[in-house]
Coordinates of N, CA and C in Angstrom, one line a residue:
S1 N -7.8 -53.6 -89.5 CA -9.2 -54.0 -88.9 C -9.7 -52.9 -88.1
P2 N -11.0 -53.0 -87.9 CA -11.6 -51.8 -86.8 C -11.4 -52.3 -85.4
I3 N -11.2 -53.6 -85.0 CA -11.1 -54.0 -83.5 C -9.7 -53.6 -83.1
P4 N -8.5 -53.6 -83.8 CA -7.3 -53.1 -83.2 C -7.3 -51.8 -83.0
A5 N -7.9 -51.2 -83.9 CA -8.1 -49.4 -83.7 C -9.0 -49.2 -82.6
M6 N -10.1 -49.7 -82.3 CA -10.6 -49.4 -81.1 C -10.2 -49.9 -79.9
A7 N -9.3 -50.8 -79.9 CA -8.5 -51.2 -78.8 C -7.3 -50.3 -78.4
R8 N -6.6 -49.7 -79.4 CA -5.8 -48.5 -79.3 C -6.5 -47.4 -78.6
T9 N -7.6 -47.2 -79.3 CA -8.4 -45.9 -78.8 C -8.5 -46.0 -77.1
L10 N -9.0 -47.2 -76.6 CA -9.4 -47.5 -75.1 C -8.1 -47.3 -74.3
V11 N -6.9 -47.9 -75.0 CA -5.7 -47.9 -74.3 C -5.5 -46.3 -74.1
L12 N -5.4 -45.6 -75.0 CA -4.9 -44.2 -75.0 C -5.8 -43.5 -73.9
I13 N -7.1 -43.7 -73.9 CA -8.0 -43.1 -73.0 C -7.5 -43.5 -71.6
L14 N -7.4 -44.7 -71.3 CA -6.9 -45.1 -70.0 C -5.6 -44.5 -69.6
V15 N -4.7 -44.5 -70.4 CA -3.3 -43.7 -70.0 C -3.5 -42.2 -69.8
H16 N -4.5 -41.5 -70.6 CA -4.9 -40.0 -70.3 C -5.3 -40.0 -68.9
A17 N -6.2 -40.8 -68.8 CA -7.0 -40.8 -67.3 C -6.0 -40.9 -66.3
L18 N -5.1 -41.9 -66.2 CA -4.1 -42.2 -65.2 C -3.2 -41.0 -65.1
V19 N -2.6 -40.5 -66.1 CA -1.8 -39.4 -66.1 C -2.5 -38.1 -65.3
S20 N -3.7 -38.0 -65.7 CA -4.6 -36.8 -65.1 C -4.5 -37.0 -63.5
V21 N -4.9 -38.4 -63.2 CA -4.9 -38.6 -61.6 C -3.5 -38.4 -60.9
V22 N -2.4 -38.6 -61.7 CA -1.1 -38.5 -60.9 C -0.9 -37.1 -60.9
K23 N -1.1 -36.3 -61.9 CA -0.8 -34.9 -61.8 C -1.7 -34.3 -60.8
S24 N -2.7 -34.7 -60.5 CA -3.7 -33.9 -59.2 C -3.1 -34.3 -58.1
D25 N -2.6 -35.6 -57.8 CA -2.1 -35.8 -56.6 C -0.9 -35.1 -56.3
V26 N 0.0 -35.0 -57.4 CA 1.2 -34.0 -57.1 C 1.0 -32.7 -56.9
G27 N 0.0 -32.3 -57.4 CA -0.2 -30.7 -57.5 C 0.1 -30.0 -58.7
Y28 N 0.2 -30.5 -59.8 CA 0.5 -29.8 -61.0 C -0.7 -29.2 -61.5
N29 N -1.8 -29.4 -61.2 CA -3.3 -28.8 -61.5 C -3.6 -27.7 -60.8
L30 N -2.8 -27.1 -60.1 CA -3.3 -26.0 -59.4 C -3.8 -25.0 -60.2
P31 N -4.9 -24.1 -59.9 CA -5.5 -23.2 -60.6 C -4.6 -22.1 -60.7
S32 N -4.6 -21.4 -61.9 CA -3.5 -20.1 -62.1 C -4.2 -19.0 -61.5
P33 N -3.4 -17.8 -61.4 CA -4.0 -16.5 -60.9 C -5.1 -16.0 -61.8
A34 N -4.8 -16.3 -63.1 CA -5.7 -15.7 -64.2 C -7.1 -16.3 -64.1
Y35 N -7.1 -17.6 -63.4 CA -8.3 -18.2 -63.5 C -9.2 -17.5 -62.4
G36 N -8.7 -16.7 -61.5 CA -9.6 -16.0 -60.5 C -9.7 -16.4 -59.1
V37 N -8.7 -17.2 -58.8 CA -8.8 -17.7 -57.4 C -7.7 -16.8 -56.6
P38 N -8.0 -16.2 -55.6 CA -7.2 -15.4 -54.9 C -5.8 -15.9 -54.1
D39 N -4.9 -15.4 -53.9 CA -3.6 -16.0 -53.3 C -3.8 -15.7 -51.9
L40 N -4.3 -16.5 -50.9 CA -4.5 -16.3 -49.5 C -3.3 -16.0 -48.9
R41 N -2.3 -16.8 -49.3 CA -1.1 -16.5 -48.5 C -0.5 -15.0 -48.9
A42 N -0.6 -14.6 -49.7 CA -0.1 -13.1 -50.1 C -0.8 -12.3 -49.2
E43 N -2.3 -12.3 -49.1 CA -3.1 -11.6 -48.3 C -2.8 -11.7 -46.7
A44 N -2.6 -12.9 -46.3 CA -2.1 -13.0 -44.9 C -1.0 -12.3 -44.5
S45 N -0.1 -12.3 -45.6 CA 1.4 -11.5 -45.1 C 1.1 -10.2 -45.0
E46 N 0.1 -9.5 -45.8 CA -0.2 -8.3 -45.7 C -0.8 -7.8 -44.5
I47 N -1.7 -8.6 -43.8 CA -2.4 -8.4 -42.6 C -1.5 -8.4 -41.6
V48 N -0.5 -9.3 -41.4 CA 0.1 -9.3 -40.3 C 1.2 -8.2 -40.4
E49 N 1.4 -7.5 -39.2 CA 2.2 -6.4 -39.3 C 3.4 -6.7 -38.2
E50 N 4.5 -6.6 -38.9 CA 5.7 -6.8 -37.9 C 5.9 -5.8 -36.7
V51 N 6.1 -6.1 -35.6 CA 6.1 -5.2 -34.3 C 7.6 -5.1 -34.1
D52 N 8.1 -4.2 -33.7 CA 9.6 -3.9 -33.3 C 9.8 -4.6 -31.9
P53 N 10.5 -5.7 -31.7 CA 10.7 -6.5 -30.2 C 11.1 -5.4 -29.3
V54 N 12.2 -4.5 -29.7 CA 12.6 -3.5 -28.7 C 11.7 -2.5 -28.4
A55 N 10.7 -2.0 -29.2 CA 9.5 -1.3 -28.7 C 8.6 -1.9 -27.9
R56 N 8.3 -3.3 -28.2 CA 7.3 -4.1 -27.3 C 8.1 -4.1 -26.0
L57 N 9.2 -4.5 -26.0 CA 10.1 -4.5 -24.8 C 10.0 -3.1 -23.9
A58 N 10.2 -2.0 -24.5 CA 10.0 -0.7 -23.8 C 8.8 -0.5 -23.2
G59 N 7.7 -1.0 -23.8 CA 6.2 -0.7 -23.3 C 6.0 -1.6 -22.1
N60 N 6.8 -2.9 -22.0 CA 6.5 -3.7 -20.9 C 7.4 -3.4 -19.6
I61 N 8.4 -2.6 -19.7 CA 9.3 -2.4 -18.6 C 9.1 -1.0 -18.0
P62 N 8.8 -0.9 -16.7 CA 8.5 0.4 -16.3 C 9.8 1.6 -16.4
G63 N 9.4 2.6 -16.0 CA 10.7 3.6 -16.0 C 10.6 4.7 -17.1
G64 N 10.1 4.0 -18.2 CA 10.2 5.0 -19.3 C 11.4 5.1 -20.0
G65 N 12.5 4.1 -19.7 CA 13.6 4.2 -20.5 C 13.6 3.6 -21.8
I66 N 14.9 3.8 -22.6 CA 14.8 3.1 -23.9 C 15.8 2.1 -23.8
P67 N 15.4 1.0 -24.2 CA 16.4 -0.2 -24.3 C 17.4 -0.1 -25.1
G68 N 18.7 -0.6 -24.5 CA 19.9 -0.4 -25.0 C 20.6 0.9 -24.9
E69 N 19.9 1.9 -24.2 CA 20.4 3.2 -24.0 C 20.3 3.5 -22.4
N70 N 19.3 3.3 -21.8 CA 19.2 3.6 -20.4 C 19.3 2.2 -19.7
Y71 N 19.3 1.3 -20.3 CA 19.6 -0.2 -19.6 C 19.9 -1.1 -20.6
P72 N 20.8 -2.0 -20.4 CA 21.3 -3.1 -21.2 C 20.2 -4.1 -21.7
I73 N 20.2 -4.7 -22.8 CA 19.3 -5.7 -23.2 C 20.1 -6.8 -23.8
L74 N 20.9 -7.6 -22.9 CA 21.9 -8.7 -23.4 C 21.2 -9.9 -23.5
A75 N 21.7 -10.7 -24.4 CA 20.9 -12.1 -24.7 C 21.9 -13.0 -24.3
S76 N 23.3 -12.9 -23.9 CA 24.1 -13.8 -23.6 C 25.2 -13.0 -22.7
V77 N 25.9 -13.8 -21.9 CA 27.1 -13.0 -21.1 C 28.3 -12.7 -21.9
P78 N 28.7 -11.5 -22.1 CA 29.9 -11.1 -22.9 C 31.1 -11.2 -22.0
E79 N 32.2 -11.3 -22.8 CA 33.5 -11.5 -22.4 C 34.0 -10.3 -21.8
T80 N 34.2 -10.1 -20.5 CA 35.0 -9.0 -19.7 C 36.3 -9.3 -19.0
K81 N 36.8 -8.3 -18.5 CA 38.2 -8.5 -17.6 C 37.8 -9.0 -16.3
F82 N 36.7 -9.3 -15.8 CA 36.4 -9.6 -14.6 C 37.2 -10.9 -14.1
A83 N 37.8 -11.0 -12.8 CA 38.4 -12.2 -12.5 C 38.2 -12.3 -11.1
C84 N 37.9 -13.4 -10.4 CA 37.7 -13.8 -9.0 C 39.1 -13.5 -8.3
E85 N 40.3 -13.7 -9.0 CA 41.4 -13.5 -8.3 C 41.7 -12.0 -7.8
D86 N 41.0 -11.1 -8.4 CA 41.0 -9.7 -8.0 C 40.1 -9.1 -7.0
M87 N 39.2 -10.2 -6.6 CA 38.3 -9.9 -5.5 C 38.9 -10.3 -4.3
E88 N 38.5 -9.6 -3.1 CA 39.0 -9.9 -1.6 C 38.5 -11.0 -1.0
F89 N 36.9 -11.0 -1.2 CA 36.2 -12.1 -0.6 C 35.4 -12.9 -1.6
P90 N 35.1 -14.2 -1.2 CA 34.3 -14.9 -2.1 C 32.8 -14.4 -2.1
G91 N 32.0 -14.4 -3.0 CA 30.7 -13.8 -3.1 C 30.1 -13.3 -4.3
Y92 N 29.2 -12.6 -4.4 CA 28.6 -11.9 -5.5 C 29.1 -10.6 -6.1
Y93 N 29.2 -10.4 -7.1 CA 29.8 -9.3 -7.8 C 29.2 -8.9 -8.9
A94 N 28.7 -7.5 -9.1 CA 28.2 -7.0 -10.3 C 29.3 -6.7 -11.3
D95 N 29.2 -7.1 -12.6 CA 30.1 -6.6 -13.7 C 29.9 -5.1 -14.1
T96 N 30.8 -4.2 -13.7 CA 30.6 -2.9 -13.9 C 31.3 -2.5 -15.4
A97 N 31.7 -3.4 -16.2 CA 32.2 -2.9 -17.4 C 31.1 -2.7 -18.3
D98 N 31.5 -1.9 -19.2 CA 30.8 -1.2 -20.4 C 29.9 -2.1 -20.9
E99 N 30.6 -3.1 -21.4 CA 29.8 -4.2 -22.2 C 28.7 -5.0 -21.4
A100 N 29.0 -5.0 -19.9 CA 28.0 -5.6 -19.2 C 26.9 -4.9 -18.5
A101 N 27.5 -3.7 -18.1 CA 26.5 -2.6 -17.6 C 25.8 -3.2 -16.3
C102 N 26.3 -4.1 -15.4 CA 25.7 -4.5 -14.4 C 24.5 -5.6 -14.5
Q103 N 24.2 -5.7 -15.7 CA 23.1 -6.8 -16.1 C 23.8 -8.0 -15.9
V104 N 25.1 -8.4 -15.8 CA 25.8 -9.5 -15.7 C 26.3 -9.4 -14.4
F105 N 26.3 -10.5 -13.6 CA 26.9 -10.7 -12.2 C 27.7 -12.0 -12.0
H106 N 28.6 -12.1 -11.3 CA 29.4 -13.3 -11.1 C 29.5 -13.6 -9.9
V107 N 29.6 -15.0 -9.7 CA 29.6 -15.7 -8.3 C 30.9 -16.4 -8.2
C108 N 31.7 -15.9 -7.3 CA 33.2 -16.4 -7.0 C 33.1 -17.2 -5.7
T109 N 33.5 -18.5 -5.7 CA 33.6 -19.5 -4.8 C 34.7 -19.4 -4.1
A110 N 34.7 -20.0 -2.9 CA 35.9 -19.9 -2.1 C 37.1 -20.7 -2.7
D111 N 37.1 -21.4 -3.6 CA 38.3 -21.9 -4.6 C 38.5 -21.1 -5.8
L112 N 37.8 -19.9 -5.9 CA 38.1 -19.0 -6.9 C 37.6 -19.5 -8.3
Q113 N 36.5 -20.3 -8.1 CA 35.8 -20.5 -9.4 C 34.8 -19.6 -9.6
L114 N 34.6 -19.5 -11.0 CA 33.8 -18.1 -11.5 C 32.5 -18.9 -12.2
E115 N 31.3 -18.2 -11.8 CA 30.2 -18.6 -12.4 C 29.5 -17.3 -12.9
S116 N 28.8 -17.2 -14.0 CA 28.5 -15.8 -14.3 C 27.0 -16.3 -14.7
F117 N 26.1 -15.0 -14.5 CA 24.8 -15.0 -14.7 C 24.4 -13.7 -15.3
L118 N 23.1 -13.8 -15.8 CA 22.4 -12.6 -16.3 C 21.2 -12.3 -16.0
C119 N 21.1 -11.0 -15.6 CA 19.6 -10.5 -15.1 C 18.7 -10.3 -16.2
P120 N 17.4 -10.5 -16.0 CA 16.3 -10.5 -17.2 C 16.6 -8.8 -17.7
N121 N 16.2 -8.8 -18.9 CA 16.1 -7.4 -19.5 C 15.1 -6.4 -18.8
G122 N 15.8 -5.2 -18.6 CA 15.1 -4.3 -17.8 C 15.4 -4.4 -16.3
S123 N 16.4 -5.2 -15.8 CA 16.8 -5.3 -14.6 C 18.4 -5.4 -14.3
V124 N 19.1 -4.9 -13.5 CA 20.4 -5.0 -13.4 C 20.6 -5.5 -12.0
F125 N 22.1 -5.9 -11.7 CA 22.3 -6.7 -10.4 C 22.5 -5.5 -9.3
N126 N 21.6 -5.4 -8.3 CA 21.9 -4.5 -7.0 C 22.9 -5.1 -6.1
Q127 N 23.9 -4.6 -6.1 CA 25.1 -5.0 -5.3 C 24.8 -4.8 -3.7
Q128 N 24.0 -3.8 -3.5 CA 23.8 -3.7 -2.0 C 22.8 -4.6 -1.5
Y129 N 22.0 -5.4 -2.4 CA 21.0 -6.3 -1.7 C 21.3 -7.5 -2.4
F130 N 22.0 -7.8 -3.3 CA 22.5 -8.9 -4.0 C 21.2 -9.8 -4.5
V131 N 20.6 -8.8 -5.4 CA 19.4 -9.4 -6.1 C 19.4 -8.5 -7.4
C132 N 18.6 -9.1 -8.6 CA 18.3 -8.4 -9.7 C 17.0 -7.5 -9.4
D133 N 17.4 -6.1 -9.7 CA 16.3 -5.0 -9.4 C 16.2 -4.4 -10.6
W134 N 15.1 -3.5 -10.6 CA 14.8 -2.5 -11.9 C 16.1 -1.6 -12.2
W135 N 16.1 -1.4 -13.4 CA 17.2 -0.6 -13.8 C 17.4 0.8 -13.3
F136 N 16.1 1.5 -12.8 CA 16.0 2.9 -12.3 C 16.5 2.8 -10.7
N137 N 16.5 1.5 -10.2 CA 16.7 1.7 -8.8 C 18.2 1.3 -8.4
V138 N 19.2 1.2 -9.5 CA 20.5 0.8 -9.2 C 21.5 1.9 -9.9
D139 N 22.4 2.2 -9.2 CA 23.4 3.1 -9.9 C 24.8 1.9 -10.2
C140 N 24.8 1.5 -11.2 CA 26.0 0.7 -11.7 C 27.2 1.2 -11.3
A141 N 27.6 2.5 -11.6 CA 28.8 3.1 -11.3 C 29.2 2.9 -9.6
A142 N 28.2 2.9 -8.9 CA 28.6 2.8 -7.4 C 28.4 1.5 -6.8
S143 N 28.4 0.5 -7.6 CA 28.4 -1.1 -7.3 C 29.7 -1.4 -6.5
E144 N 30.8 -0.9 -7.0 CA 32.0 -1.2 -6.4 C 32.0 -0.9 -5.2
D145 N 31.4 0.0 -4.6 CA 31.6 0.7 -3.1 C 30.8 -0.4 -2.2
F146 N 30.0 -1.3 -2.8 CA 29.5 -2.4 -1.9 C 29.9 -3.7 -2.1
F147 N 31.3 -3.9 -2.8 CA 31.7 -5.2 -2.8 C 32.2 -5.5 -1.6
R148 N 32.6 -4.9 -0.5 CA 32.8 -5.2 0.8 C 31.9 -6.1 1.6
L149 N 30.7 -6.0 1.1 CA 29.5 -6.5 2.0 C 29.6 -8.1 1.7
N150 N 30.4 -8.6 0.8 CA 30.6 -10.1 0.5 C 31.3 -10.6 2.0
A151 N 32.0 -10.0 2.7 CA 32.7 -10.3 3.8 C 31.7 -10.7 4.8
D152 N 30.3 -10.3 4.9 CA 29.6 -10.6 6.0 C 28.5 -11.6 5.4
I153 N 28.7 -12.3 4.2 CA 27.6 -13.2 3.8 C 27.7 -14.5 4.9
E154 N 28.9 -15.0 5.1 CA 28.8 -16.2 6.0 C 29.2 -15.9 7.3
K155 N 29.1 -14.7 7.8 CA 29.3 -14.4 9.1 C 28.1 -14.3 10.0
L156 N 28.3 -15.0 11.2 CA 27.3 -15.2 12.0 C 27.1 -13.9 13.1
P157 N 26.1 -13.7 13.4 CA 26.1 -12.4 14.3 C 26.5 -12.8 15.8
E158 N 27.2 -12.0 16.3 CA 27.8 -12.2 17.7 C 26.8 -12.2 18.7
V159 N 26.6 -13.2 19.6 CA 25.7 -13.4 20.6 C 26.4 -13.3 21.9
E160 N 26.0 -12.6 22.9 CA 26.7 -12.4 24.2 C 26.2 -13.7 25.0
P161 N 27.2 -14.3 25.6 CA 27.1 -15.5 26.5 C 26.0 -15.2 27.6
L162 N 25.2 -16.2 28.2 CA 24.5 -15.8 29.1 C 25.3 -16.0 30.4
P163 N 24.9 -15.2 31.5 CA 25.6 -15.3 32.9 C 25.4 -16.5 33.5
E164 N 26.2 -16.9 34.4 CA 26.1 -18.4 35.2 C 24.9 -18.2 36.4
A165 N 24.4 -19.2 36.6 CA 23.3 -19.2 37.5 C 23.7 -18.5 39.0
S166 N 25.0 -18.9 39.3 CA 25.5 -18.4 40.7 C 25.7 -16.9 40.5
D167 N 26.2 -16.4 39.3 CA 26.3 -14.9 39.3 C 24.8 -14.1 39.5
L168 N 23.8 -14.9 38.9 CA 22.5 -14.5 39.0 C 22.2 -14.3 40.4
R169 N 22.4 -15.2 41.2 CA 21.8 -15.1 42.6 C 22.8 -14.3 43.3
N170 N 24.0 -14.0 43.2 CA 24.7 -13.2 43.8 C 24.6 -11.6 43.4
S171 N 24.0 -11.2 42.3 CA 23.9 -10.1 41.8 C 22.4 -9.6 42.0
Y172 N 21.5 -10.4 42.7 CA 20.2 -10.0 42.8 C 20.1 -9.0 44.1
A173 N 19.4 -8.0 43.8 CA 19.1 -6.9 45.1 C 17.9 -6.5 44.8
P174 N 17.1 -6.3 45.9 CA 15.9 -5.7 45.7 C 15.8 -4.3 45.1
P175 N 14.8 -3.9 44.4 CA 14.8 -2.6 43.8 C 14.8 -1.5 44.9
S176 N 15.4 -0.4 44.6 CA 15.4 0.8 45.7 C 14.1 1.5 45.7
D177 N 13.6 1.5 44.7 CA 12.3 2.5 44.8 C 11.0 1.7 45.1
V178 N 11.2 0.6 45.9 CA 9.9 0.1 46.5 C 10.1 0.3 47.9
A179 N 9.1 0.9 48.6 CA 9.3 1.2 50.2 C 8.9 -0.1 50.9
P180 N 9.5 -0.2 52.2 CA 9.2 -1.3 53.2 C 7.8 -1.3 53.4
P181 N 7.1 -2.5 54.0 CA 5.7 -2.6 54.3 C 5.4 -1.6 55.3
A182 N 6.2 -1.3 56.3 CA 5.9 -0.3 57.4 C 5.5 1.1 56.6
E183 N 6.5 1.5 56.0 CA 6.2 2.9 55.2 C 5.2 2.8 54.0
L184 N 4.8 1.7 53.5 CA 3.9 1.4 52.6 C 2.4 1.5 53.1
Y185 N 2.3 1.2 54.4 CA 1.0 1.3 55.1 C 0.9 2.4 55.9
N186 N 1.9 3.5 56.1 CA 2.0 4.4 57.1 C 2.0 3.9 58.5
L187 N 2.6 2.9 58.8 CA 2.6 2.4 60.2 C 4.1 2.5 60.9
P188 N 4.1 2.6 62.2 CA 5.4 2.6 62.7 C 6.3 1.4 62.4
R189 N 7.6 1.5 62.5 CA 8.3 0.6 62.1 C 8.5 -0.7 63.0
D190 N 8.1 -0.2 64.4 CA 8.1 -1.5 65.5 C 7.0 -2.3 65.4
E191 N 5.8 -1.8 64.5 CA 4.7 -2.6 64.6 C 4.4 -3.2 63.3
E192 N 4.0 -4.3 63.4 CA 3.8 -5.1 62.1 C 2.3 -4.9 61.7
P193 N 1.8 -5.0 60.5 CA 0.3 -4.9 60.1 C -0.3 -6.3 60.6
V194 N -1.6 -5.8 61.1 CA -2.3 -6.8 61.6 C -3.1 -7.3 60.4
I195 N -3.0 -8.8 60.4 CA -3.8 -9.3 59.3 C -5.0 -9.8 59.7
T196 N -6.1 -9.5 59.4 CA -7.5 -9.9 59.9 C -8.0 -11.0 58.9
T197 N -8.7 -12.0 59.6 CA -9.3 -12.9 58.8 C -10.6 -12.5 58.3
A198 N -10.9 -13.2 57.2 CA -12.4 -12.7 56.5 C -13.3 -13.2 57.4
P199 N -14.6 -12.4 57.2 CA -15.8 -12.9 58.2 C -16.2 -14.2 57.6
P200 N -16.9 -14.9 58.6 CA -17.5 -16.3 58.3 C -18.4 -15.9 57.2
P201 N -18.8 -16.9 56.3 CA -19.9 -16.9 55.4 C -21.2 -17.0 56.2
P202 N -22.3 -16.3 55.6 CA -23.7 -16.5 56.2 C -24.0 -17.9 56.1
P203 N -25.1 -18.2 57.1 CA -25.7 -19.7 57.2 C -26.4 -20.0 55.9
T204 N -26.3 -21.0 55.7 CA -26.9 -21.5 54.6 C -28.3 -21.6 54.8
E205 N -29.4 -21.1 54.2 CA -30.7 -21.4 54.5 C -31.3 -22.3 53.7
V206 N -32.0 -23.3 54.4 CA -32.6 -24.6 53.9 C -34.2 -24.2 53.6
Y207 N -34.5 -24.5 52.5 CA -36.1 -24.5 51.9 C -36.6 -25.7 52.0
I208 N -37.7 -26.0 52.7 CA -38.4 -27.4 52.6 C -39.7 -27.1 51.7
L209 N -39.6 -27.8 50.9 CA -40.8 -27.7 49.9 C -42.1 -28.5 50.6
Q210 N -43.2 -27.6 50.4 CA -44.3 -28.2 51.0 C -45.1 -29.2 50.1
E211 N -46.0 -29.9 50.6 CA -46.7 -30.9 49.6 C -47.3 -30.2 48.7
E212 N -47.6 -30.9 47.6 CA -48.3 -30.4 46.5 C -49.9 -30.1 46.7
V213 N -50.4 -29.1 46.5 CA -51.8 -28.7 46.9 C -52.5 -28.8 45.4
T214 N -53.5 -29.5 45.4 CA -54.1 -29.7 43.9 C -55.8 -29.1 44.3
D215 N -56.1 -28.6 45.4 CA -57.2 -28.1 45.8 C -57.2 -26.6 46.1
P216 N -57.9 -25.8 45.0 CA -57.7 -24.5 45.2 C -58.2 -23.8 46.5
A217 N -59.2 -24.5 47.0 CA -59.8 -24.0 48.3 C -58.6 -24.1 49.3
Q218 N -57.9 -25.2 49.4 CA -56.6 -25.3 50.3 C -55.6 -24.3 50.0
L219 N -55.3 -24.0 48.7 CA -54.4 -23.1 48.5 C -54.7 -21.7 48.9
Y220 N -55.6 -21.4 48.7 CA -55.9 -19.8 49.2 C -56.9 -19.7 50.5
N221 N -56.8 -21.0 51.1 CA -57.6 -21.0 52.4 C -59.2 -20.4 52.4
L222 N -59.8 -20.9 51.3 CA -61.2 -20.5 51.0 C -62.0 -21.5 51.7
P223 N -63.2 -21.0 52.4 CA -64.3 -22.0 53.0 C -64.8 -23.0 51.9
E224 N -65.3 -24.1 52.5 CA -65.9 -25.1 51.7 C -67.1 -24.5 50.9
P225 N -67.2 -24.7 49.8 CA -68.4 -24.3 49.2 C -69.6 -25.0 49.5
T226 N -70.9 -24.1 49.6 CA -72.1 -24.5 50.2 C -73.0 -24.9 48.9
T227 N -73.5 -26.1 49.1 CA -74.5 -26.6 48.1 C -75.8 -25.7 48.0
L228 N -76.1 -25.1 47.0 CA -77.4 -24.2 46.7 C -78.5 -25.3 46.4
P229 N -79.8 -25.0 46.9 CA -80.7 -25.6 46.1 C -80.9 -25.3 44.7
P230 N -81.5 -26.2 43.9 CA -82.0 -25.9 42.6 C -82.7 -24.9 42.4
P231 N -82.8 -24.1 41.5 CA -83.9 -23.0 41.2 C -85.1 -23.6 40.9
P232 N -86.3 -22.9 41.3 CA -87.5 -23.3 41.1 C -87.8 -23.3 39.6
P233 N -88.6 -24.0 39.0 CA -89.0 -24.2 37.6 C -89.9 -22.8 37.4
P234 N -89.7 -22.4 36.0 CA -90.5 -21.1 35.8 C -91.9 -21.5 35.6
P235 N -92.7 -20.3 36.0 CA -94.0 -20.3 36.1 C -94.7 -20.7 34.8
L236 N -95.9 -21.4 35.0 CA -96.8 -21.9 33.6 C -97.3 -20.6 33.2
R237 N -97.3 -20.4 31.9 CA -98.2 -19.4 31.2 C -99.4 -20.2 30.3
L238 N -100.4 -19.5 30.9 CA -101.8 -20.0 30.1 C -102.1 -19.0 29.2
Y239 N -102.4 -19.4 28.1 CA -102.8 -18.5 27.0 C -104.2 -18.7 26.7
Y240 N -105.2 -17.8 26.7 CA -106.6 -18.1 26.5 C -106.9 -17.6 25.0
T241 N -107.6 -18.4 24.4 CA -108.0 -18.3 23.1 C -109.6 -18.3 22.9
P242 N -110.1 -17.2 22.5 CA -111.9 -17.3 22.6 C -112.2 -18.2 21.5
N243 N -113.3 -18.9 21.8 CA -114.0 -19.6 20.8 C -114.3 -19.0 19.6
R244 N -114.2 -19.3 18.4 CA -114.9 -18.7 17.5 C -116.2 -19.3 16.9
R245 N -117.2 -18.6 16.4 CA -118.4 -19.3 16.1 C -118.1 -19.5 14.6
R246 N -118.8 -20.8 14.3 CA -118.6 -21.2 13.1 C -120.2 -21.1 12.5
S247 N -120.2 -20.7 11.3 CA -121.5 -20.8 10.8 C -121.7 -22.0 9.7
F248 N -122.7 -22.7 9.8 CA -122.8 -23.9 8.8 C -124.2 -23.5 7.7
R249 N -123.8 -23.2 6.8 CA -124.8 -23.1 5.7 C -125.2 -24.3 5.1
G250 N -126.8 -24.6 5.2 CA -127.1 -25.9 4.5 C -127.4 -25.6 3.0

C-alpha cells in the first residue's frame, strides 16, 4: 500500500539527517584540501623560525665568549671527586674539576656535610669574594689558591682593650709645644697678666613721647591765621542800547 512506503521514506530521511548531525559534531565533515581551504597550521609552522638557544644565550651574556667553550653552561650539578673531608676548613669552595669548571660550588658545614649549588649560565664562582661572578672576571685554575680564605669567615677582628681610667689620669701630661702664659704674652715670669674688666655700658637714653599734635599751626609754630574781609562785589556794567525808530505805515 502507498502509506507504508511513505512511512519508510520518512524514516530513512530522519535517519540520514541524524547521521549527518553526528558526523558534523565528531568532525568527519572537514573540508578536504582539494576543496580550496588553506591549511593554517602548516603556514604557521613555516612562519615560526626556530632560534638556537645557545646563540640566544651568547647574545645575552657580555664578554663575547662562546657558550660551552669559554664558559660552562650546565643545567645540573655533575658528579665530581670533591669531598669536604679533603678541605681544611668549613666554608665555600669552587669545584675546579673539568666537568664543573667553577660553575659549581660547594658548601662544607662544620660537621662535614656537603651542599652543592650551581651558578647561572655565564657566571662562575669567584673564590676570592665568595660570589657568582661573570666568567671573564674569574680564573678558575687559580681558585684553589684562595681556599684558605675560608679560615677567616667566622673569625672576629681583634679589638684592643680600652685602658683603665686610672691609667689615663696618670699618663696625662701637658703638651710640650704650648708655651706658658708668661712667654705667650711676652711678660716677665714674676709678673702675672693683669686682667682688666670691661667698661661699663653707656647709660640708657629714655625718650619721652610728646602729646599728639593735631593742629598744623602748633606743629610748625606758625602764627594764628588772620581773618581777611570778603572781597568787594564786582562792579556793575551797564550796556546802552540806542532806541531804534520804527515806522508805521498805514
